[in-house]
Amino acid sequence: MNASPEHQRILLDVADLDRRILQAERARTKPVQGPRITELVAVRQDQLRELTALTGTRDDVRIELSRLESDVKLVEQRRARDAERLATATNSKEAQALEHELDSLARRQSDLEDAELDVMGRLEEAEAAVAAQQALLDATTAEGSTLTTQAKADVAAATDLGAQLARDRAAVTEALPAALLAEYTRRAGNSAGAALLTRGTCEGCNMMLPGTDLNDIRRAPEDAVVSCPECGCILVRTEESGLS
């Protein structure tokens, strides 16, 4: 295939645009925040499960404390009634029974209050654990929200950039012969498509060409479309190609 050196050089612009379009597409479909966001989703699920378990433990302790408080209140009410009855008792046997019951109730109230203090300590620990876990969850959620907002902005920017680059590519390729563009497109599926030959090195694959291949390229007409024997891209020749 033959094409003017000017048209061959335009292929370099097309290749650069294609490279940038590919980068924009990757940024659009795979934002850099994606892996961390995925990681945070899993972390948040684990933290939420732990928070649910800790909340359940705290609620159980609250129920236990509420029951003890109710029991203490009942004992206090019963002691008050017995004390009133004792104050008005005229029968010594009845008075003795009431005194015995009051002693038992006092011991019962003391035991309940000790248990109440123990449960209150456990409740304080449970509430602290819930608060700490909630703080972890909030931090994870905040980081995820921030990254998601950044990712959406980056995706929008990459989408706009990709659209602009596509328009630029369409404008640039208008000047190219259809056959040359088709040949470039075919090669671009497996290589850079087109690249400079600089000091005997293909900038598409960064391989230095053997002397025999350089001699073949050196003998090729100026408008001949030559290829890199390593990667297959179209080699664009300039004064810096090292062919003189």
PDB file of N, CA, C and O in Angstrom, residues 23-24 43 51 57 79 88 102 118 122 140 142 144 152 155 164-165 186 189 198-199 217 219 224 237 239:
ATOM      1  N   GLN A  23      -7.933   5.509  27.120  1.00  0.00           N
ATOM      2  CA  GLN A  23      -7.735   5.905  28.516  1.00  0.00           C
ATOM      3  C   GLN A  23      -9.003   6.506  29.103  1.00  0.00           C
ATOM      4  O   GLN A  23      -9.368   6.215  30.250  1.00  0.00           O
ATOM      5  N   ALA A  24      -9.666   7.350  28.308  1.00  0.00           N
ATOM      6  CA  ALA A  24     -10.909   7.964  28.789  1.00  0.00           C
ATOM      7  C   ALA A  24     -11.979   6.914  29.019  1.00  0.00           C
ATOM      8  O   ALA A  24     -12.751   6.988  29.996  1.00  0.00           O
ATOM      9  N   VAL A  43     -16.472  -4.121  53.804  1.00  0.00           N
ATOM     10  CA  VAL A  43     -16.134  -3.724  55.179  1.00  0.00           C
ATOM     11  C   VAL A  43     -17.385  -3.234  55.903  1.00  0.00           C
ATOM     12  O   VAL A  43     -17.630  -3.582  57.067  1.00  0.00           O
ATOM     13  N   LEU A  51     -22.329  -4.411  64.367  1.00  0.00           N
ATOM     14  CA  LEU A  51     -23.144  -3.419  65.071  1.00  0.00           C
ATOM     15  C   LEU A  51     -24.489  -4.011  65.472  1.00  0.00           C
ATOM     16  O   LEU A  51     -24.978  -3.771  66.587  1.00  0.00           O
ATOM     17  N   THR A  57     -26.954  -7.220  72.014  1.00  0.00           N
ATOM     18  CA  THR A  57     -26.421  -7.452  73.362  1.00  0.00           C
ATOM     19  C   THR A  57     -26.784  -6.305  74.291  1.00  0.00           C
ATOM     20  O   THR A  57     -27.213  -6.515  75.439  1.00  0.00           O
ATOM     21  N   ARG A  79     -41.895  -3.501 101.262  1.00  0.00           N
ATOM     22  CA  ARG A  79     -41.308  -3.118 102.535  1.00  0.00           C
ATOM     23  C   ARG A  79     -42.082  -1.960 103.161  1.00  0.00           C
ATOM     24  O   ARG A  79     -42.293  -1.934 104.384  1.00  0.00           O
ATOM     25  N   THR A  88     -48.675  -0.548 113.055  1.00  0.00           N
ATOM     26  CA  THR A  88     -50.025  -0.614 113.653  1.00  0.00           C
ATOM     27  C   THR A  88     -50.351  -1.984 114.232  1.00  0.00           C
ATOM     28  O   THR A  88     -51.473  -2.214 114.675  1.00  0.00           O
ATOM     29  N   LEU A 102     -39.517  -8.231 106.824  1.00  0.00           N
ATOM     30  CA  LEU A 102     -38.808  -6.994 106.484  1.00  0.00           C
ATOM     31  C   LEU A 102     -37.309  -7.236 106.365  1.00  0.00           C
ATOM     32  O   LEU A 102     -36.641  -6.672 105.482  1.00  0.00           O
ATOM     33  N   ASP A 118     -24.172  -4.183  88.926  1.00  0.00           N
ATOM     34  CA  ASP A 118     -23.383  -5.005  88.004  1.00  0.00           C
ATOM     35  C   ASP A 118     -23.914  -4.868  86.575  1.00  0.00           C
ATOM     36  O   ASP A 118     -23.136  -4.701  85.626  1.00  0.00           O
ATOM     37  N   ARG A 122     -22.288  -3.394  83.033  1.00  0.00           N
ATOM     38  CA  ARG A 122     -22.300  -4.118  81.752  1.00  0.00           C
ATOM     39  C   ARG A 122     -22.984  -3.289  80.669  1.00  0.00           C
ATOM     40  O   ARG A 122     -22.564  -3.304  79.502  1.00  0.00           O
ATOM     41  N   THR A 140     -16.588   4.569  57.709  1.00  0.00           N
ATOM     42  CA  THR A 140     -16.589   3.803  56.457  1.00  0.00           C
ATOM     43  C   THR A 140     -17.601   4.366  55.478  1.00  0.00           C
ATOM     44  O   THR A 140     -17.324   4.519  54.284  1.00  0.00           O
ATOM     45  N   ALA A 142     -18.782   7.415  55.393  1.00  0.00           N
ATOM     46  CA  ALA A 142     -18.340   8.733  54.931  1.00  0.00           C
ATOM     47  C   ALA A 142     -17.284   8.602  53.845  1.00  0.00           C
ATOM     48  O   ALA A 142     -17.328   9.308  52.822  1.00  0.00           O
ATOM     49  N   GLY A 144     -16.826   6.042  51.870  1.00  0.00           N
ATOM     50  CA  GLY A 144     -17.485   5.508  50.683  1.00  0.00           C
ATOM     51  C   GLY A 144     -18.259   6.569  49.938  1.00  0.00           C
ATOM     52  O   GLY A 144     -18.227   6.629  48.700  1.00  0.00           O
ATOM     53  N   LYS A 152     -18.108   9.509  40.526  1.00  0.00           N
ATOM     54  CA  LYS A 152     -19.142  10.013  39.617  1.00  0.00           C
ATOM     55  C   LYS A 152     -18.635  11.225  38.837  1.00  0.00           C
ATOM     56  O   LYS A 152     -18.890  11.350  37.632  1.00  0.00           O
ATOM     57  N   VAL A 155     -16.097   9.966  36.281  1.00  0.00           N
ATOM     58  CA  VAL A 155     -16.779   9.281  35.177  1.00  0.00           C
ATOM     59  C   VAL A 155     -17.417  10.297  34.232  1.00  0.00           C
ATOM     60  O   VAL A 155     -17.336  10.170  33.007  1.00  0.00           O
ATOM     61  N   GLN A 164     -15.383  14.363  23.293  1.00  0.00           N
ATOM     62  CA  GLN A 164     -14.607  15.395  22.603  1.00  0.00           C
ATOM     63  C   GLN A 164     -13.504  14.766  21.755  1.00  0.00           C
ATOM     64  O   GLN A 164     -13.272  15.165  20.602  1.00  0.00           O
ATOM     65  N   LEU A 165     -12.820  13.772  22.304  1.00  0.00           N
ATOM     66  CA  LEU A 165     -11.764  13.095  21.561  1.00  0.00           C
ATOM     67  C   LEU A 165     -12.315  12.380  20.336  1.00  0.00           C
ATOM     68  O   LEU A 165     -11.668  12.348  19.275  1.00  0.00           O
ATOM     69  N   ARG A 186      -7.172  -1.934  11.047  1.00  0.00           N
ATOM     70  CA  ARG A 186      -6.912  -3.374  11.131  1.00  0.00           C
ATOM     71  C   ARG A 186      -5.695  -3.652  12.009  1.00  0.00           C
ATOM     72  O   ARG A 186      -5.733  -4.537  12.865  1.00  0.00           O
ATOM     73  N   GLY A 189      -5.832  -3.200  15.950  1.00  0.00           N
ATOM     74  CA  GLY A 189      -6.421  -4.235  16.798  1.00  0.00           C
ATOM     75  C   GLY A 189      -5.394  -5.046  17.551  1.00  0.00           C
ATOM     76  O   GLY A 189      -5.692  -5.647  18.586  1.00  0.00           O
ATOM     77  N   THR A 198      12.131   5.887  15.187  1.00  0.00           N
ATOM     78  CA  THR A 198      13.094   6.859  15.704  1.00  0.00           C
ATOM     79  C   THR A 198      14.426   6.176  15.985  1.00  0.00           C
ATOM     80  O   THR A 198      14.498   5.257  16.803  1.00  0.00           O
ATOM     81  N   ARG A 199      15.463   6.611  15.247  1.00  0.00           N
ATOM     82  CA  ARG A 199      16.818   6.063  15.414  1.00  0.00           C
ATOM     83  C   ARG A 199      16.799   4.532  15.396  1.00  0.00           C
ATOM     84  O   ARG A 199      17.389   3.861  16.235  1.00  0.00           O
ATOM     85  N   ILE A 217      13.549  -1.060   4.790  1.00  0.00           N
ATOM     86  CA  ILE A 217      12.759   0.164   4.956  1.00  0.00           C
ATOM     87  C   ILE A 217      13.459   1.325   4.279  1.00  0.00           C
ATOM     88  O   ILE A 217      12.823   2.188   3.643  1.00  0.00           O
ATOM     89  N   ARG A 219      15.231   1.260   1.650  1.00  0.00           N
ATOM     90  CA  ARG A 219      15.081   1.172   0.201  1.00  0.00           C
ATOM     91  C   ARG A 219      13.647   1.401  -0.259  1.00  0.00           C
ATOM     92  O   ARG A 219      13.401   1.595  -1.446  1.00  0.00           O
ATOM     93  N   ALA A 224       5.644   4.545   0.396  1.00  0.00           N
ATOM     94  CA  ALA A 224       5.306   3.163   0.741  1.00  0.00           C
ATOM     95  C   ALA A 224       4.928   3.074   2.216  1.00  0.00           C
ATOM     96  O   ALA A 224       5.570   3.694   3.071  1.00  0.00           O
ATOM     97  N   ARG A 237       8.068   7.328   8.915  1.00  0.00           N
ATOM     98  CA  ARG A 237       9.479   7.719   8.808  1.00  0.00           C
ATOM     99  C   ARG A 237       9.654   9.240   8.816  1.00  0.00           C
ATOM    100  O   ARG A 237       8.851   9.967   8.235  1.00  0.00           O
ATOM    101  N   GLU A 239      13.058  12.444   9.546  1.00  0.00           N
ATOM    102  CA  GLU A 239      14.505  12.641   9.512  1.00  0.00           C
ATOM    103  C   GLU A 239      15.203  11.978  10.706  1.00  0.00           C
ATOM    104  O   GLU A 239      16.411  11.755  10.685  1.00  0.00           O
TER     105      GLU A 239
END
